[in-house]
Coordinates of N, CA and C in Angstrom, one line a residue:
N1 N 35.9 -24.9 11.3 CA 36.5 -24.0 11.9 C 35.5 -23.8 13.8
S2 N 36.2 -23.9 14.4 CA 36.4 -23.0 15.9 C 36.6 -21.4 16.4
I3 N 36.2 -21.0 16.4 CA 36.6 -19.3 17.2 C 36.5 -19.6 18.2
S4 N 37.4 -19.3 19.2 CA 37.9 -19.3 20.2 C 36.7 -18.1 20.9
Q5 N 36.9 -18.1 22.1 CA 36.0 -17.0 22.6 C 36.4 -15.7 22.9
D6 N 37.9 -15.6 22.7 CA 38.6 -14.4 22.9 C 38.7 -14.1 21.0
G7 N 38.6 -14.9 20.2 CA 38.4 -14.8 18.6 C 36.9 -14.0 18.5
V8 N 35.8 -14.4 19.5 CA 34.7 -14.1 19.0 C 34.6 -12.7 20.3
N9 N 35.3 -12.1 20.7 CA 35.6 -11.3 20.9 C 36.1 -9.7 20.1
A10 N 37.0 -10.4 19.8 CA 38.2 -9.4 18.5 C 36.8 -9.2 17.3
I11 N 36.6 -10.4 17.4 CA 35.1 -10.2 16.0 C 34.1 -8.9 16.3
C12 N 33.7 -8.9 18.6 CA 32.7 -8.4 17.9 C 33.5 -6.7 18.7
A13 N 34.8 -6.7 19.0 CA 35.3 -5.5 19.5 C 35.3 -4.5 17.7
A14 N 35.4 -5.5 16.5 CA 35.4 -5.0 15.4 C 34.1 -4.4 14.9
L15 N 33.1 -5.0 15.1 CA 31.5 -5.0 14.6 C 30.7 -3.2 15.8
A16 N 31.8 -3.1 16.5 CA 31.4 -2.1 17.4 C 31.9 -0.4 17.0
K17 N 32.3 -1.0 15.7 CA 33.6 0.1 15.6 C 33.0 0.2 14.0
N18 N 33.3 -0.7 13.2 CA 32.7 -1.3 11.7 C 31.3 -0.4 11.5
S19 N 31.6 0.4 10.2 CA 30.2 0.7 9.6 C 30.3 0.6 8.4
T20 N 30.6 -0.8 7.9 CA 30.6 -1.2 6.2 C 30.2 -2.4 6.3
L21 N 30.5 -3.4 7.6 CA 30.0 -4.5 7.1 C 28.5 -4.9 6.8
I22 N 27.8 -5.6 6.3 CA 26.7 -6.7 6.2 C 26.2 -7.3 6.1
T23 N 27.5 -8.6 6.1 CA 27.0 -9.7 5.9 C 28.0 -10.7 7.3
L24 N 27.8 -11.6 8.3 CA 28.9 -12.1 9.1 C 28.3 -13.2 8.8
N25 N 29.3 -14.5 8.3 CA 28.5 -15.6 8.9 C 29.4 -16.6 9.9
C26 N 29.1 -17.1 10.8 CA 29.6 -18.0 11.5 C 28.8 -19.2 11.5
D27 N 28.9 -19.7 10.6 CA 27.6 -21.2 11.0 C 29.0 -21.9 11.2
K28 N 28.2 -23.5 12.0 CA 29.2 -24.6 12.7 C 30.7 -23.8 13.3
T29 N 30.9 -22.7 13.8 CA 32.4 -22.5 14.3 C 32.2 -22.6 15.8
E30 N 31.4 -23.5 16.4 CA 31.2 -23.4 17.9 C 31.2 -22.0 19.1
I31 N 30.5 -21.7 18.6 CA 30.3 -20.5 19.2 C 29.3 -21.2 20.2
S32 N 29.5 -20.8 21.5 CA 29.2 -20.7 22.9 C 27.5 -19.7 23.5
Q33 N 27.5 -20.3 24.2 CA 26.7 -19.0 25.2 C 26.8 -17.3 25.2
E34 N 28.3 -17.2 25.7 CA 28.7 -16.8 26.0 C 29.6 -16.1 25.1
G35 N 29.6 -17.1 23.7 CA 30.1 -16.0 22.5 C 28.7 -15.2 22.0
A36 N 27.8 -16.1 22.2 CA 26.1 -15.4 21.4 C 26.3 -13.9 22.5
K37 N 26.3 -14.0 23.8 CA 26.2 -12.9 24.7 C 26.9 -11.5 23.8
A38 N 28.5 -11.7 23.7 CA 29.4 -10.6 22.9 C 29.1 -10.6 21.8
I39 N 28.2 -11.1 21.1 CA 27.7 -10.7 19.8 C 26.7 -10.1 20.0
A40 N 25.5 -10.5 20.9 CA 24.5 -9.9 20.6 C 24.7 -8.0 21.3
A41 N 25.4 -7.5 22.3 CA 25.2 -6.9 22.7 C 26.9 -5.9 22.1
A42 N 27.4 -6.8 20.8 CA 28.0 -5.7 19.6 C 26.7 -5.3 18.6
L43 N 26.2 -5.8 18.5 CA 24.7 -5.8 18.2 C 23.5 -4.2 18.3
E44 N 23.7 -4.6 19.8 CA 23.1 -3.0 20.4 C 23.7 -1.9 19.6
I45 N 25.1 -1.9 19.2 CA 26.0 -1.0 19.1 C 26.1 -0.4 17.1
N46 N 26.3 -1.4 16.7 CA 26.8 -1.6 15.4 C 25.3 -1.4 14.5
T47 N 25.1 -0.4 13.6 CA 24.6 0.5 12.9 C 24.8 -0.4 11.2
S48 N 25.2 -1.3 11.1 CA 25.7 -1.2 9.8 C 25.1 -3.0 9.2
L49 N 25.8 -4.3 10.1 CA 25.0 -5.4 9.9 C 23.7 -5.7 9.8
T50 N 23.4 -6.4 8.3 CA 22.0 -7.1 7.9 C 21.7 -8.2 7.8
A51 N 22.7 -8.6 7.9 CA 22.4 -10.5 8.1 C 23.5 -11.4 8.6
L52 N 23.0 -12.1 9.4 CA 24.0 -12.4 10.9 C 23.2 -14.4 10.8
N53 N 24.1 -14.8 10.2 CA 24.4 -16.4 10.5 C 25.0 -17.2 11.3
L54 N 24.6 -17.1 12.4 CA 24.8 -18.3 13.8 C 24.2 -19.6 13.7
S55 N 24.0 -20.2 12.5 CA 23.5 -21.4 12.9 C 24.4 -22.6 13.4
S56 N 23.7 -23.7 13.8 CA 24.8 -24.9 14.3 C 25.8 -24.4 15.0
N57 N 25.4 -23.8 16.0 CA 26.2 -23.5 17.1 C 25.3 -24.4 18.2
D58 N 26.0 -22.9 19.5 CA 25.8 -23.4 21.0 C 25.1 -22.6 21.5
V59 N 24.3 -21.5 20.9 CA 23.4 -20.2 21.5 C 22.9 -20.4 22.6
G60 N 22.3 -21.7 22.8 CA 21.6 -21.7 24.0 C 20.4 -21.0 24.4
D61 N 19.4 -20.8 25.7 CA 18.9 -20.3 26.2 C 19.5 -19.0 26.3
E62 N 20.5 -18.8 27.2 CA 21.4 -17.8 27.4 C 21.3 -16.6 26.6
G63 N 22.3 -16.9 25.5 CA 22.6 -16.6 24.1 C 21.5 -15.8 23.6
A64 N 20.2 -16.5 23.8 CA 19.1 -16.4 23.0 C 18.5 -14.9 23.8
K65 N 18.4 -15.0 24.6 CA 17.6 -14.2 25.5 C 18.0 -13.0 25.6
A66 N 20.3 -13.3 25.1 CA 21.0 -11.5 25.2 C 20.3 -11.3 23.5
I67 N 20.0 -12.0 22.6 CA 20.3 -11.6 21.0 C 18.8 -10.8 21.0
G68 N 17.5 -11.9 21.5 CA 16.0 -11.1 22.3 C 16.5 -9.4 22.4
K69 N 17.5 -9.1 23.4 CA 17.2 -8.0 23.9 C 17.9 -6.7 22.9
A70 N 18.8 -7.5 22.1 CA 19.0 -6.4 21.3 C 18.5 -6.2 20.3
L71 N 17.8 -7.6 19.5 CA 16.5 -7.1 18.8 C 15.7 -6.0 19.1
T72 N 15.5 -5.7 20.2 CA 14.1 -5.1 20.7 C 15.1 -3.9 20.2
T73 N 16.0 -3.0 20.4 CA 17.0 -1.8 20.0 C 17.6 -1.7 18.4
N74 N 18.1 -2.8 18.3 CA 18.8 -2.5 16.7 C 17.8 -2.4 15.7
K75 N 18.5 -1.6 14.8 CA 17.2 -1.2 13.5 C 18.1 -1.4 12.1
T76 N 19.0 -2.1 12.0 CA 20.0 -2.2 10.7 C 19.4 -4.0 10.7
L77 N 19.6 -5.1 11.1 CA 19.9 -6.1 11.0 C 18.4 -6.8 10.2
T78 N 18.4 -7.3 9.1 CA 17.1 -8.1 8.4 C 17.1 -8.8 8.3
S79 N 18.1 -10.3 8.3 CA 18.4 -11.7 8.4 C 19.1 -12.2 9.6
L80 N 18.2 -12.7 10.2 CA 19.1 -13.8 11.6 C 18.7 -15.3 11.5
N81 N 19.8 -16.0 11.3 CA 19.8 -17.7 11.0 C 20.5 -18.1 12.5
L82 N 19.3 -18.9 13.4 CA 19.6 -19.6 14.9 C 19.3 -20.7 14.0
Y83 N 19.4 -21.5 13.9 CA 19.0 -23.1 12.9 C 19.9 -23.9 14.0
S84 N 19.5 -24.6 15.0 CA 20.5 -25.5 15.3 C 20.9 -25.2 16.7
N85 N 21.0 -24.6 17.7 CA 21.5 -23.7 18.4 C 20.6 -23.9 20.0
N86 N 20.4 -25.4 20.3 CA 20.2 -25.7 21.3 C 18.8 -24.7 22.2
I87 N 18.0 -23.8 21.5 CA 17.3 -22.8 22.2 C 16.2 -23.2 22.7
G88 N 15.9 -23.3 23.6 CA 14.5 -23.9 24.9 C 13.6 -23.0 24.4
E89 N 12.4 -22.8 25.3 CA 11.3 -22.7 25.6 C 11.7 -21.1 26.1
H90 N 13.0 -20.9 27.1 CA 12.8 -19.5 27.5 C 13.5 -18.6 26.6
G91 N 14.8 -19.6 25.9 CA 15.5 -18.5 24.7 C 14.2 -18.4 23.8
G92 N 13.1 -19.3 23.6 CA 12.1 -18.6 22.2 C 11.3 -17.7 22.9
R93 N 10.8 -18.2 24.0 CA 9.8 -16.7 24.5 C 10.5 -15.4 24.2
A94 N 12.1 -15.2 24.6 CA 12.9 -14.3 24.4 C 13.6 -13.8 23.5
I95 N 13.2 -14.4 22.4 CA 13.5 -14.0 20.9 C 11.9 -13.3 20.5
G96 N 10.9 -14.3 21.2 CA 9.6 -13.9 20.4 C 9.2 -12.3 21.1
E97 N 8.9 -12.0 22.0 CA 8.8 -10.7 22.9 C 9.5 -9.6 22.3
A98 N 10.9 -10.1 21.7 CA 11.6 -8.8 21.1 C 11.1 -9.1 19.4
L99 N 10.2 -9.9 18.7 CA 10.0 -9.3 17.2 C 8.4 -8.5 18.0
A100 N 8.0 -8.5 19.0 CA 6.9 -7.4 19.2 C 7.4 -5.7 19.2
Y101 N 8.9 -5.8 19.2 CA 8.9 -4.5 19.5 C 9.9 -4.1 17.9
N102 N 11.0 -5.2 17.8 CA 11.6 -5.0 16.0 C 10.9 -4.8 15.0
T103 N 11.2 -3.6 14.4 CA 10.8 -3.0 13.3 C 12.0 -3.1 11.8
A104 N 13.3 -4.1 12.1 CA 13.9 -4.3 10.9 C 14.0 -5.8 10.5
L105 N 13.5 -6.5 11.2 CA 14.2 -7.7 10.9 C 13.0 -8.3 10.0
T106 N 13.2 -9.1 8.5 CA 12.5 -9.7 7.6 C 12.5 -10.8 7.8
T107 N 13.9 -11.8 7.6 CA 14.1 -13.3 7.7 C 14.6 -13.6 9.0
L108 N 13.6 -14.4 9.6 CA 14.6 -15.3 10.9 C 14.0 -16.8 11.0
D109 N 15.4 -17.3 11.0 CA 15.1 -19.0 10.8 C 15.9 -19.7 12.2
L110 N 14.6 -20.5 13.0 CA 15.1 -21.0 14.2 C 14.4 -22.5 14.1
S111 N 14.8 -22.6 13.3 CA 14.2 -24.3 13.1 C 15.5 -25.0 13.7
W112 N 15.1 -26.3 14.2 CA 15.9 -27.3 14.6 C 16.5 -27.2 16.4
N113 N 15.6 -26.0 16.6 CA 15.9 -26.3 18.2 C 14.3 -27.2 19.0
S114 N 14.3 -26.0 20.2 CA 13.4 -26.5 21.1 C 12.0 -25.5 21.7
I115 N 12.0 -24.7 21.1 CA 10.8 -23.3 21.6 C 10.2 -24.1 22.5
G116 N 9.5 -25.0 21.8 CA 8.2 -25.7 22.5 C 7.0 -24.4 22.1
N117 N 6.3 -25.0 23.1 CA 4.6 -24.2 23.1 C 4.9 -22.5 23.9
E118 N 5.9 -22.4 24.9 CA 6.2 -20.7 25.0 C 6.7 -20.3 24.8
G119 N 8.1 -20.8 23.4 CA 8.4 -20.2 22.6 C 7.3 -19.6 21.3
G120 N 6.3 -21.2 20.8 CA 5.0 -20.4 20.0 C 4.8 -19.4 20.2
R121 N 3.9 -19.3 21.6 CA 3.0 -18.6 22.3 C 3.7 -17.4 22.3
A122 N 4.9 -17.0 22.4 CA 5.6 -16.1 22.3 C 5.4 -14.9 21.1
I123 N 5.9 -16.3 20.3 CA 6.1 -15.6 18.6 C 4.8 -15.2 18.6
G124 N 3.5 -16.3 18.5 CA 2.1 -15.7 17.7 C 1.9 -14.5 18.4
E125 N 2.5 -14.1 19.8 CA 1.7 -12.9 19.8 C 2.1 -11.9 19.6
A126 N 3.5 -11.8 19.3 CA 4.9 -10.9 18.1 C 3.5 -10.5 17.2
L127 N 3.7 -11.9 16.4 CA 3.2 -11.9 15.1 C 1.9 -10.9 15.2
E128 N 1.3 -10.8 15.8 CA -0.2 -9.8 15.9 C 0.4 -8.0 15.5
R129 N 1.5 -8.2 16.2 CA 2.3 -6.7 16.8 C 3.1 -6.2 15.0
N130 N 4.1 -7.2 14.9 CA 4.9 -7.1 14.0 C 4.6 -7.2 12.7
T131 N 5.1 -5.9 11.9 CA 4.9 -5.9 10.7 C 6.1 -6.0 9.5
T132 N 7.1 -6.3 9.8 CA 8.8 -6.2 9.2 C 8.8 -7.8 8.8
L133 N 8.0 -8.7 9.6 CA 9.1 -10.2 8.9 C 8.3 -10.6 7.9
T134 N 8.4 -11.0 7.4 CA 8.1 -12.0 5.8 C 8.3 -12.8 5.9
R135 N 9.6 -13.8 6.4 CA 9.8 -15.3 6.3 C 9.6 -15.7 7.5
L136 N 9.8 -17.0 8.1 CA 9.7 -17.1 9.1 C 9.5 -18.6 8.9
D137 N 10.9 -19.8 10.2 CA 10.9 -21.2 10.0 C 11.4 -21.8 11.1
L138 N 9.9 -22.4 11.7 CA 9.9 -22.6 13.3 C 9.6 -24.4 13.2
S139 N 10.0 -24.7 12.1 CA 9.9 -26.5 12.1 C 10.8 -26.8 12.8
W140 N 11.0 -28.3 13.1 CA 11.7 -29.3 13.8 C 11.5 -28.4 15.4
N141 N 10.5 -28.0 16.2 CA 10.7 -27.1 17.2 C 9.9 -28.0 18.4
H142 N 9.6 -28.9 18.8 CA 8.5 -29.5 19.5 C 7.3 -28.8 19.9
M143 N 7.1 -28.5 19.1 CA 5.8 -27.7 19.0 C 4.4 -28.2 19.2
R144 N 3.6 -28.0 20.3 CA 2.5 -28.6 20.1 C 0.8 -27.8 20.0
E145 N 0.0 -27.9 20.3 CA -1.4 -27.3 20.1 C -1.2 -26.0 20.7
E146 N -0.4 -25.2 21.8 CA -0.8 -24.4 22.4 C -0.2 -23.4 21.7
G147 N 1.1 -23.6 21.3 CA 2.3 -22.6 20.5 C 1.8 -23.0 19.2
G148 N 1.2 -24.0 18.7 CA 0.7 -23.6 17.1 C -0.6 -22.6 16.9
R149 N -1.5 -22.8 18.2 CA -2.9 -22.3 17.9 C -2.8 -20.8 17.9
A150 N -1.7 -20.5 19.0 CA -1.4 -18.6 18.9 C -0.4 -18.5 17.3
I151 N 0.3 -19.0 17.2 CA 0.0 -18.7 15.7 C -0.5 -18.8 14.6
G152 N -1.1 -19.9 14.5 CA -2.5 -19.5 13.9 C -3.8 -19.0 14.0
S153 N -3.8 -18.5 14.9 CA -4.7 -17.3 15.3 C -3.9 -15.6 14.8
A154 N -2.4 -16.2 14.9 CA -1.9 -14.5 14.5 C -1.9 -14.3 13.2
L155 N -2.0 -15.3 12.6 CA -2.0 -14.7 10.5 C -3.4 -14.2 10.0
E156 N -4.9 -14.4 11.2 CA -5.5 -13.7 11.4 C -5.7 -12.0 11.4
I157 N -4.2 -12.1 12.1 CA -4.6 -10.6 12.4 C -2.9 -10.2 11.2
N158 N -2.0 -10.9 11.1 CA -0.8 -10.5 10.6 C -0.9 -10.0 9.2
M159 N 0.0 -9.1 8.5 CA -0.3 -8.9 7.1 C 0.8 -8.4 6.6
S160 N 1.8 -8.9 6.9 CA 3.5 -8.6 6.8 C 4.2 -10.1 5.8
L161 N 4.1 -11.3 6.7 CA 4.3 -12.9 6.6 C 3.9 -13.4 5.4
T162 N 5.3 -13.8 4.6 CA 4.7 -14.2 3.1 C 5.6 -15.8 3.2
T163 N 5.8 -16.1 4.3 CA 6.0 -17.6 3.9 C 6.3 -18.1 5.6
L164 N 6.0 -19.1 6.0 CA 6.1 -19.9 7.4 C 6.0 -21.3 7.0
N165 N 7.5 -21.8 7.7 CA 6.9 -22.9 7.5 C 7.4 -23.3 9.5
L166 N 5.7 -24.4 9.9 CA 5.6 -25.3 10.9 C 6.1 -26.8 10.9
S167 N 6.4 -27.5 9.8 CA 6.7 -28.4 9.5 C 7.4 -29.4 10.8
W168 N 7.0 -30.8 11.0 CA 7.6 -31.2 11.8 C 7.2 -30.9 13.2
N169 N 6.4 -30.3 13.4 CA 5.5 -30.0 14.9 C 4.5 -30.5 15.0
S170 N 4.1 -31.6 16.1 CA 3.3 -32.2 16.3 C 2.1 -31.0 16.6
L171 N 1.2 -30.7 16.1 CA 0.4 -29.1 16.1 C -0.7 -30.1 16.2
G172 N -1.1 -30.8 15.4 CA -3.0 -31.3 16.0 C -3.8 -30.7 15.1
Q173 N -5.1 -31.7 14.7 CA -6.4 -31.0 14.1 C -6.2 -29.7 14.0
N174 N -6.9 -29.3 15.1 CA -7.4 -27.9 15.8 C -6.6 -27.1 15.7
V175 N -5.1 -27.3 15.5 CA -4.3 -26.0 15.1 C -4.5 -26.1 13.3
G176 N -4.7 -26.8 13.0 CA -5.1 -27.5 11.6 C -6.5 -26.3 11.2
C177 N -7.1 -26.4 11.9 CA -9.0 -25.3 11.9 C -8.4 -24.4 11.6
A178 N -7.5 -23.8 12.9 CA -7.3 -22.4 13.1 C -6.7 -22.1 11.9
I179 N -5.9 -22.3 10.9 CA -4.7 -21.9 10.3 C -5.8 -22.2 9.4
G180 N -6.7 -22.8 9.1 CA -7.6 -22.9 7.9 C -8.4 -21.3 8.1
A181 N -8.8 -21.1 9.5 CA -9.4 -20.3 9.9 C -9.0 -18.8 9.1
A182 N -8.0 -19.0 9.5 CA -6.5 -17.8 9.4 C -6.4 -17.3 7.7
L183 N -6.5 -18.7 6.5 CA -6.5 -18.2 5.6 C -7.6 -17.8 5.1
V184 N -8.9 -17.7 6.0 CA -10.1 -17.1 4.7 C -10.1 -15.8 4.9
V185 N -9.4 -15.3 5.7 CA -9.0 -14.2 5.5 C -7.4 -13.0 5.1
N186 N -6.8 -14.0 5.4 CA -5.4 -13.6 5.3 C -4.9 -13.9 4.5
R187 N -4.3 -12.7 3.2 CA -4.0 -11.8 2.0 C -2.5 -11.6 2.1
T188 N -1.8 -12.1 2.7 CA -0.3 -12.3 2.5 C 0.4 -13.5 2.3
L189 N 0.1 -14.2 2.5 CA 0.8 -15.4 2.9 C 1.2 -16.3 1.3
I190 N 2.1 -16.3 0.8 CA 2.3 -16.9 0.3 C 2.6 -18.5 0.4
C191 N 3.6 -18.9 0.7 CA 4.4 -19.9 1.4 C 3.8 -20.9 2.1
L192 N 3.3 -21.5 2.7 CA 2.7 -22.3 3.8 C 3.4 -24.0 4.5
H193 N 4.4 -24.1 5.4 CA 4.5 -25.2 5.1 C 4.0 -26.5 6.1
L194 N 3.3 -27.2 6.4 CA 2.5 -27.9 7.7 C 3.2 -29.5 7.3
A195 N 4.3 -30.0 6.9 CA 4.4 -31.1 6.5 C 4.6 -32.1 7.8
D196 N 3.7 -33.0 8.5 CA 4.0 -33.6 9.1 C 3.7 -33.0 10.2
C197 N 2.6 -32.3 11.0 CA 2.2 -31.7 11.5 C 0.7 -32.2 12.1
D198 N 0.6 -33.8 11.9 CA -1.0 -34.0 12.6 C -1.8 -33.5 12.6
I199 N -2.5 -32.8 11.2 CA -3.2 -31.5 11.0 C -4.5 -32.6 11.0
G200 N -4.7 -34.0 10.6 CA -5.8 -34.8 10.2 C -6.6 -34.5 9.5
E201 N -8.0 -35.2 9.1 CA -9.2 -35.0 8.5 C -9.4 -33.7 8.5
Q202 N -9.8 -33.5 9.5 CA -10.4 -31.9 9.9 C -9.6 -30.6 9.9
G203 N -8.6 -30.9 10.1 CA -7.5 -29.4 9.8 C -7.2 -29.3 8.3
W204 N -7.0 -30.5 7.4 CA -7.4 -30.3 6.3 C -8.6 -30.3 5.5
R205 N -9.7 -30.3 6.0 CA -11.2 -29.7 5.4 C -10.9 -28.1 6.0
A206 N -10.3 -27.8 7.1 CA -10.5 -26.1 6.9 C -9.4 -25.8 6.6
I207 N -8.3 -25.9 5.7 CA -7.3 -25.5 5.1 C -8.2 -25.4 3.6
H208 N -8.5 -26.8 2.8 CA -8.7 -27.0 1.9 C -10.0 -26.1 1.3
T209 N -11.1 -25.6 2.3 CA -12.2 -25.0 2.1 C -11.7 -23.7 1.9
A210 N -10.4 -23.3 2.8 CA -9.9 -21.3 3.3 C -9.8 -21.4 1.4
L211 N -9.1 -22.6 0.9 CA -8.1 -22.0 -1.0 C -9.3 -21.4 -1.8
A212 N -10.5 -22.2 -1.3 CA -11.7 -21.6 -2.4 C -12.1 -20.3 -2.5
T213 N -11.4 -19.7 -1.5 CA -11.6 -18.0 -1.1 C -10.5 -17.3 -1.0
N214 N -9.3 -18.1 -0.6 CA -7.7 -17.9 -0.6 C -7.1 -17.8 -2.1
F215 N -7.0 -16.2 -2.4 CA -5.8 -15.8 -3.8 C -4.9 -15.6 -3.7
T216 N -4.2 -16.2 -2.4 CA -2.5 -15.2 -2.4 C -1.8 -16.2 -2.1
L217 N -2.2 -17.5 -1.6 CA -1.4 -18.8 -1.4 C -0.4 -19.9 -2.6
K218 N 0.6 -19.7 -2.9 CA 0.6 -20.3 -4.0 C 1.6 -21.5 -4.1
T219 N 1.9 -21.7 -2.3 CA 2.7 -22.8 -2.6 C 1.9 -23.7 -0.7
L220 N 1.6 -25.1 -0.7 CA 1.4 -25.3 0.2 C 1.9 -27.1 0.7
D221 N 2.4 -27.0 1.9 CA 3.0 -28.1 1.7 C 2.4 -29.2 3.1
V222 N 1.8 -30.3 3.0 CA 1.1 -30.9 3.7 C 1.4 -32.5 3.4
S223 N 2.6 -32.4 3.2 CA 3.0 -33.9 3.2 C 3.3 -34.3 4.4
D224 N 3.3 -36.0 4.5 CA 3.4 -36.4 5.6 C 1.9 -36.7 6.6
N225 N 1.3 -35.7 6.8 CA 0.2 -36.2 7.4 C -1.2 -36.8 6.8
N226 N -1.8 -37.7 8.1 CA -1.9 -38.9 7.9 C -3.7 -38.5 7.4
L227 N -4.3 -38.6 5.6 CA -5.0 -37.9 5.6 C -6.0 -38.9 4.7
A228 N -5.7 -40.0 5.3 CA -6.5 -41.6 4.4 C -8.5 -41.3 4.6
K229 N -8.8 -40.5 5.5 CA -9.8 -40.4 5.6 C -10.6 -39.2 5.2
A230 N -9.8 -38.6 4.3 CA -10.6 -37.2 4.2 C -11.5 -37.0 3.7
D231 N -12.4 -35.5 3.1 CA -13.2 -35.7 2.4 C -12.8 -35.7 0.9
W232 N -12.2 -35.9 0.0 CA -11.3 -35.8 -1.1 C -12.3 -35.4 -2.3
P233 N -14.1 -35.4 -2.3 CA -14.6 -35.3 -2.9 C -14.3 -33.2 -2.9
H234 N -14.5 -33.0 -1.9 CA -14.8 -31.5 -1.0 C -13.5 -31.0 -1.6
S235 N -12.8 -31.3 -1.4 CA -11.3 -31.6 -1.1 C -11.1 -30.8 -2.8
H236 N -11.4 -31.3 -4.0 CA -11.4 -31.0 -5.6 C -12.2 -30.2 -5.6
L237 N -13.6 -30.0 -5.2 CA -14.1 -28.8 -5.5 C -13.5 -27.6 -5.0
A238 N -12.7 -28.0 -4.0 CA -12.2 -26.1 -3.4 C -11.4 -26.0 -4.3
L239 N -10.4 -27.4 -4.4 CA -9.1 -26.7 -5.4 C -9.9 -26.0 -7.0
A240 N -10.8 -26.9 -7.3 CA -11.1 -26.2 -8.1 C -11.6 -24.7 -8.7
E241 N -12.4 -24.0 -7.7 CA -12.4 -23.1 -7.2 C -11.2 -22.0 -7.2
N242 N -10.0 -22.6 -6.2 CA -8.7 -21.5 -6.4 C -7.9 -21.6 -7.8
K243 N -7.4 -20.0 -7.6 CA -6.6 -19.2 -9.0 C -5.4 -19.2 -9.1
T244 N -5.3 -19.4 -7.8 CA -3.5 -18.8 -7.7 C -2.5 -19.9 -7.4
L245 N -2.9 -21.2 -6.1 CA -1.9 -22.5 -6.1 C -1.5 -22.7 -7.1
T246 N -0.6 -22.9 -6.8 CA 0.5 -23.3 -7.6 C 1.4 -24.7 -7.4
T247 N 1.4 -24.6 -6.4 CA 2.3 -26.2 -6.1 C 1.9 -26.7 -4.5
L248 N 1.0 -27.9 -4.4 CA 0.8 -28.7 -3.3 C 1.6 -29.8 -3.2
F249 N 1.7 -30.1 -2.3 CA 2.3 -31.2 -1.7 C 1.8 -32.0 -0.7
L250 N 1.7 -33.5 -1.2 CA 0.6 -34.4 -0.8 C 1.3 -35.0 -0.4
D251 N 2.8 -35.8 -0.7 CA 3.8 -36.4 -0.3 C 3.0 -37.5 0.9
R252 N 3.3 -38.6 0.7 CA 2.7 -39.5 1.9 C 1.9 -39.3 2.8
C253 N 0.7 -39.2 2.1 CA -0.6 -39.0 3.1 C -1.6 -39.9 2.9
S254 N -1.2 -41.0 2.7 CA -2.1 -42.0 2.9 C -3.3 -42.0 2.2
I255 N -3.1 -41.4 0.9 CA -4.3 -41.5 0.2 C -4.7 -42.4 -0.4
G256 N -5.9 -42.9 -0.7 CA -6.4 -43.3 -1.4 C -6.9 -43.8 -2.7
D257 N -7.8 -44.5 -3.5 CA -8.5 -44.1 -5.0 C -9.4 -43.2 -5.4
D258 N -10.3 -42.1 -4.1 CA -10.8 -41.5 -3.9 C -10.2 -40.5 -3.9
G259 N -9.0 -40.3 -3.2 CA -7.9 -39.2 -3.4 C -7.4 -38.3 -5.3

């Protein structure tokens, strides 16, 4: 479907008055940055909507900035899907800064955008303050070490996030080590996805060492990382100590006979 700007304006006018609608799905409707701005303005007024899906549109940085502004005041929206919306670093930063003040959102999907290090850093800083977000998807976002380290460090403080997806970002082994250090103290994260994040042998060592004392994580995905030279005997010992992990993805990790 394709919703024109006039159509978006009509929807927003209704949202400003409606007090019963709780879910709005505008997936693949060609909503532009201007359309996203109009929806954001409605979110500042609406008090009933709890789920908004804007995936696969063209929200862009300007639309994301407007949505970020709305999130600082909106008290009812709990789920926001912005998958594949051409959101860059500035838009990612705006969403991140909003999360530091938002007290309603529990699920946020920002996957398949380009928030980069700037967006990742802002989100990491926000996670140190946010106490409501439980599910966060930042996969495929051109993040590197700086953004990844900010999020990794935040996991040492944040006590609400239960599911985190950082897959398909070239984060590097230092981020793997930071996440491993966080898992030693974090007691809320249940599901962690780090597929193709270049965590390397050192990052994997920090993570599997943490698993010996972490008793909350149930699902861990480190597939598509090159772990050919990892210390697998040590990994086996750490995993033997763990009592809660039920699912471990090691697909395409170049593991030899020692693993």
